[in-house]
PDB file of C-alpha atoms in Angstrom:
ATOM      1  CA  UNK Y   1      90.011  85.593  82.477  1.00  0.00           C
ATOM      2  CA  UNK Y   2      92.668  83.322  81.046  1.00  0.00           C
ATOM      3  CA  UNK Y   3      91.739  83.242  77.260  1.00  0.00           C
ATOM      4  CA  UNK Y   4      90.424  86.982  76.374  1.00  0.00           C
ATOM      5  CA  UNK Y   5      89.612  85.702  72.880  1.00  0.00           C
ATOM      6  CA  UNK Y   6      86.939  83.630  74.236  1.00  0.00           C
ATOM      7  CA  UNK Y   7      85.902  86.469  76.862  1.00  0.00           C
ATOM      8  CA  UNK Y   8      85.445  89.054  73.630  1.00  0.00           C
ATOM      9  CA  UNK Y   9      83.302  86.399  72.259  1.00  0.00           C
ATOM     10  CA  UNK Y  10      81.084  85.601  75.043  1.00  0.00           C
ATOM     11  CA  UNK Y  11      80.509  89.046  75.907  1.00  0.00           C
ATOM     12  CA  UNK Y  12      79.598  89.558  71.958  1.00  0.00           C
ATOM     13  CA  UNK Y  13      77.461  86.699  72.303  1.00  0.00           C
ATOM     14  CA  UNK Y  14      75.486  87.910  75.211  1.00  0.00           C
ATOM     15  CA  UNK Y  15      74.474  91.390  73.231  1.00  0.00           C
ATOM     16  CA  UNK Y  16      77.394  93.429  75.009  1.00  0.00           C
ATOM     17  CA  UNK Y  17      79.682  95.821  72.717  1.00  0.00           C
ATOM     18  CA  UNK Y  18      83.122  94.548  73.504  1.00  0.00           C
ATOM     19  CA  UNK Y  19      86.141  96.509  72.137  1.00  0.00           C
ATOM     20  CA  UNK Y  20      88.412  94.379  69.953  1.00  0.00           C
ATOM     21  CA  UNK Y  21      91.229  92.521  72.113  1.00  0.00           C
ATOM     22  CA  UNK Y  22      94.162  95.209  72.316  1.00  0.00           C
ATOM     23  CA  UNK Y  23      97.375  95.602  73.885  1.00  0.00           C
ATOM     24  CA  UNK Y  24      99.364  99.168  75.610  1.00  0.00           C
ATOM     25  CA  UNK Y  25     101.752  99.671  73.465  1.00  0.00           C
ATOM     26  CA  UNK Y  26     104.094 101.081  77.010  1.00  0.00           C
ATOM     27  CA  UNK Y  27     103.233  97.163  77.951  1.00  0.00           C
ATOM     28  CA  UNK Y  28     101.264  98.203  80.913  1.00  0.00           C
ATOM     29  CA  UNK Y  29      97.715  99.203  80.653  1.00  0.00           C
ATOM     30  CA  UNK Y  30      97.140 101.998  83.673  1.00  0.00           C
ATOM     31  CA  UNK Y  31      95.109 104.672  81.649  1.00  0.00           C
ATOM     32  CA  UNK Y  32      91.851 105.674  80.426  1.00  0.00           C
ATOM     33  CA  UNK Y  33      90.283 106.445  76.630  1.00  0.00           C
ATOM     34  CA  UNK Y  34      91.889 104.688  73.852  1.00  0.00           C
ATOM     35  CA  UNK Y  35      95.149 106.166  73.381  1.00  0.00           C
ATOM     36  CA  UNK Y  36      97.767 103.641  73.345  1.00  0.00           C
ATOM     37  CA  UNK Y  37      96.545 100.934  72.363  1.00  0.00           C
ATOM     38  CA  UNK Y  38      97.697  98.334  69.769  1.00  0.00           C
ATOM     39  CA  UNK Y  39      95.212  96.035  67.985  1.00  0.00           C
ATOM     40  CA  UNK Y  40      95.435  92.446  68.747  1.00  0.00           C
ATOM     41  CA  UNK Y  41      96.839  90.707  72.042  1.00  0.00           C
ATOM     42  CA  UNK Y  42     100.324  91.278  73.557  1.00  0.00           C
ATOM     43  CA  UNK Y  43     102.612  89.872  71.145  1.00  0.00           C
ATOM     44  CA  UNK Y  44     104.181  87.516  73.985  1.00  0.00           C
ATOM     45  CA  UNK Y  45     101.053  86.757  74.822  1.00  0.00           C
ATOM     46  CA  UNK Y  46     102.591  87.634  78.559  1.00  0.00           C
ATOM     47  CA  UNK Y  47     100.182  87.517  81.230  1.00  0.00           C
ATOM     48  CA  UNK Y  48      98.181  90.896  82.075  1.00  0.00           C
ATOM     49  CA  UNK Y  49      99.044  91.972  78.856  1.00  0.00           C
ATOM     50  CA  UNK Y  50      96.134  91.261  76.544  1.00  0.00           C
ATOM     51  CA  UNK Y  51      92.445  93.461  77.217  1.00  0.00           C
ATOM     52  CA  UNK Y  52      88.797  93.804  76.152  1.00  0.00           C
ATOM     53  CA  UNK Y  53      86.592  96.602  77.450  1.00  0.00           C
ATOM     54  CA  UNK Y  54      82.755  97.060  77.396  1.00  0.00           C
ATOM     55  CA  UNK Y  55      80.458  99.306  78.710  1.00  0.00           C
ATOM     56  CA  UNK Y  56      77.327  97.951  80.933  1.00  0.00           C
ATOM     57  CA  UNK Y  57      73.802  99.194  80.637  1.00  0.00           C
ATOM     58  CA  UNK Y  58      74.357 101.695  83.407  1.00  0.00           C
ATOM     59  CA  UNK Y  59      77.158 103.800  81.727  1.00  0.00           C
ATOM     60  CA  UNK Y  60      79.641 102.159  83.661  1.00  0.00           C
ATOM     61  CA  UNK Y  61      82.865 100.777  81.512  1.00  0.00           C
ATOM     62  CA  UNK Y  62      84.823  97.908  82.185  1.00  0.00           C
ATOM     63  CA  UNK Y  63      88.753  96.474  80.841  1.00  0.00           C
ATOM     64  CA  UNK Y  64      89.261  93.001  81.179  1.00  0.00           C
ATOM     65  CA  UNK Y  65      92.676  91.724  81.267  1.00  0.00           C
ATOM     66  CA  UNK Y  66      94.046  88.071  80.075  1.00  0.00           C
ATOM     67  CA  UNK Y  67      95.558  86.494  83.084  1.00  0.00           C
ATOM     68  CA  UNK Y  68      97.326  83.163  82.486  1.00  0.00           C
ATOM     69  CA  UNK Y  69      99.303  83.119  85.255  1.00  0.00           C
ATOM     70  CA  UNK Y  70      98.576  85.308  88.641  1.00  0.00           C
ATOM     71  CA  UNK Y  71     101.638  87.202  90.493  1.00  0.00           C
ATOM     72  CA  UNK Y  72     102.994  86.245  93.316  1.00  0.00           C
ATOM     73  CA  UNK Y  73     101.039  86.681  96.607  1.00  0.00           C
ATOM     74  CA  UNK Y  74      97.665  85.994  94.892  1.00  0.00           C
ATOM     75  CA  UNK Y  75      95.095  83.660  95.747  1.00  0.00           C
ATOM     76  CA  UNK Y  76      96.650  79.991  95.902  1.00  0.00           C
ATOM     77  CA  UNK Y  77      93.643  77.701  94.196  1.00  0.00           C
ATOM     78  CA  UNK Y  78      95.364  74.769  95.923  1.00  0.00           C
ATOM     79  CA  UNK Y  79      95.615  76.447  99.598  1.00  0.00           C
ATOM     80  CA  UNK Y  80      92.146  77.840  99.555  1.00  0.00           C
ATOM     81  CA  UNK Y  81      90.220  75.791 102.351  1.00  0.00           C
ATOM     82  CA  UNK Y  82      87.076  76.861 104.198  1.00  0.00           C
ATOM     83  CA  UNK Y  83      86.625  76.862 108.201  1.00  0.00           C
ATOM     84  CA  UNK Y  84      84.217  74.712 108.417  1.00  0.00           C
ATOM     85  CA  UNK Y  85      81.396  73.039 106.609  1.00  0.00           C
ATOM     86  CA  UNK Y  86      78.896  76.010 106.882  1.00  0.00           C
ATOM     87  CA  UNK Y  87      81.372  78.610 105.965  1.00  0.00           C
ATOM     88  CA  UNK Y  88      81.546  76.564 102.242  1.00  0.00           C
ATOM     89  CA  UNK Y  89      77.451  75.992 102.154  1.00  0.00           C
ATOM     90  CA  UNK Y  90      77.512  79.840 102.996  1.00  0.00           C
ATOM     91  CA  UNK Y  91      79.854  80.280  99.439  1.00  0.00           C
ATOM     92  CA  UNK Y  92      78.006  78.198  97.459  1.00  0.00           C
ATOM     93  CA  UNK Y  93      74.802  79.723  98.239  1.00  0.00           C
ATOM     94  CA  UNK Y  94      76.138  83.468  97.623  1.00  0.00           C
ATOM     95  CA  UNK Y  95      77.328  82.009  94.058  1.00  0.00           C
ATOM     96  CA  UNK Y  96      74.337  80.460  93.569  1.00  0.00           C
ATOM     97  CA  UNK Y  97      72.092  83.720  94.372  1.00  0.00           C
ATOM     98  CA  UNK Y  98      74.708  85.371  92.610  1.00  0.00           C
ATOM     99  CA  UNK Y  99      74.369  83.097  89.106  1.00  0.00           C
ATOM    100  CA  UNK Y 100      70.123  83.544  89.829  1.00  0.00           C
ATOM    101  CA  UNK Y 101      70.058  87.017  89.212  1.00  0.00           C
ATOM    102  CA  UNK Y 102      72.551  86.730  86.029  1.00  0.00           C
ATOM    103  CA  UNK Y 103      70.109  84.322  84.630  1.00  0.00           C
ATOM    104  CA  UNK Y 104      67.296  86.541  85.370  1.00  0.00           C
ATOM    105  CA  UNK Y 105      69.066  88.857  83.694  1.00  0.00           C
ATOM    106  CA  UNK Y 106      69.914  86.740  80.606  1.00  0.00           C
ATOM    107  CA  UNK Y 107      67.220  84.923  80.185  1.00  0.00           C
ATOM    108  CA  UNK Y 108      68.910  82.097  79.877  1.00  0.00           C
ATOM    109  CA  UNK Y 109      69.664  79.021  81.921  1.00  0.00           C
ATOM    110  CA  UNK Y 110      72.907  78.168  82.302  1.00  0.00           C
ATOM    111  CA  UNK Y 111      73.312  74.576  83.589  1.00  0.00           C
ATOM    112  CA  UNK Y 112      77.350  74.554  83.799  1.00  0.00           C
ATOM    113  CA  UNK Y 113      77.474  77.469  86.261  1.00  0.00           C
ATOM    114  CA  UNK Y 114      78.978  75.804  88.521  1.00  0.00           C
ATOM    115  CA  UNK Y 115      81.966  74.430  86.338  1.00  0.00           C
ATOM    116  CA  UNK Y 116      82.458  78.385  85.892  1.00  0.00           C
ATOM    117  CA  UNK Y 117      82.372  79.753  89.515  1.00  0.00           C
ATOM    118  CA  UNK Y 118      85.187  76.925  90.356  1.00  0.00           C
ATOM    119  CA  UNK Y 119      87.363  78.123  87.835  1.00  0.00           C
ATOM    120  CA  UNK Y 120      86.651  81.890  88.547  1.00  0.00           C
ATOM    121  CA  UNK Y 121      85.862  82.123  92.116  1.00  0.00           C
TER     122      UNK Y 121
END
């Protein structure tokens, strides 16, 4: 997620109870609970640095981090090709079963899903 202001306020929106955005005051987030963190995003606004977490219906919680710019050795948006024709059909149809059941879910149509699986895929 590259703006985790807008993430805390879409997962608000959607009836999840998102933490407020935080920081690790060590700079690296690599623990559980609460301790350690620092209200508000990293100060440098450095990417990795800024988090929201939420728990799910199912008990399960989740962090999600601000990522503006990815480390080395991560996926390339530019290099990322497909084998052949199929191979992308195949993609687009596992994102678009994927997007089915989160509308089911939702209750909600969501007619730009596609504008958000190319940015996040």
């Amino acid at each position: 997620m590259d703006d985790i202001g807008a993430a805390h306020d879409e997962l608000k929106r959607i009836g999840a109870d998102p933490s407020d955005v935080f920081h690790d005051e060590g700079g690296v987030f690599h623990h559980a609970g609460t301790d350690a963190r620092v209200p508000g995003p990293d100060p440098k606004r450095s990417s990795y640095g800024s988090f929201v977490s939420f728990g799910d219906p199912d008990g399960n919680g989740w962090v999600l981090q601000e990522i503006t710019t990815r480390l080395p050795g991560r996926l390339d948006p530019a290099a990322t090709t497909f084998a052949s024709a199929g191979d992308l059909a195949s993609a687009l149809r596992r994102s678009a079963a994927a997007h089915g059941e989160h509308e089911a879910r939702t209750g909600a149509e969501d007619p730009n899903w596609p504008d958000w699986y190319a940015r996040y895929r």
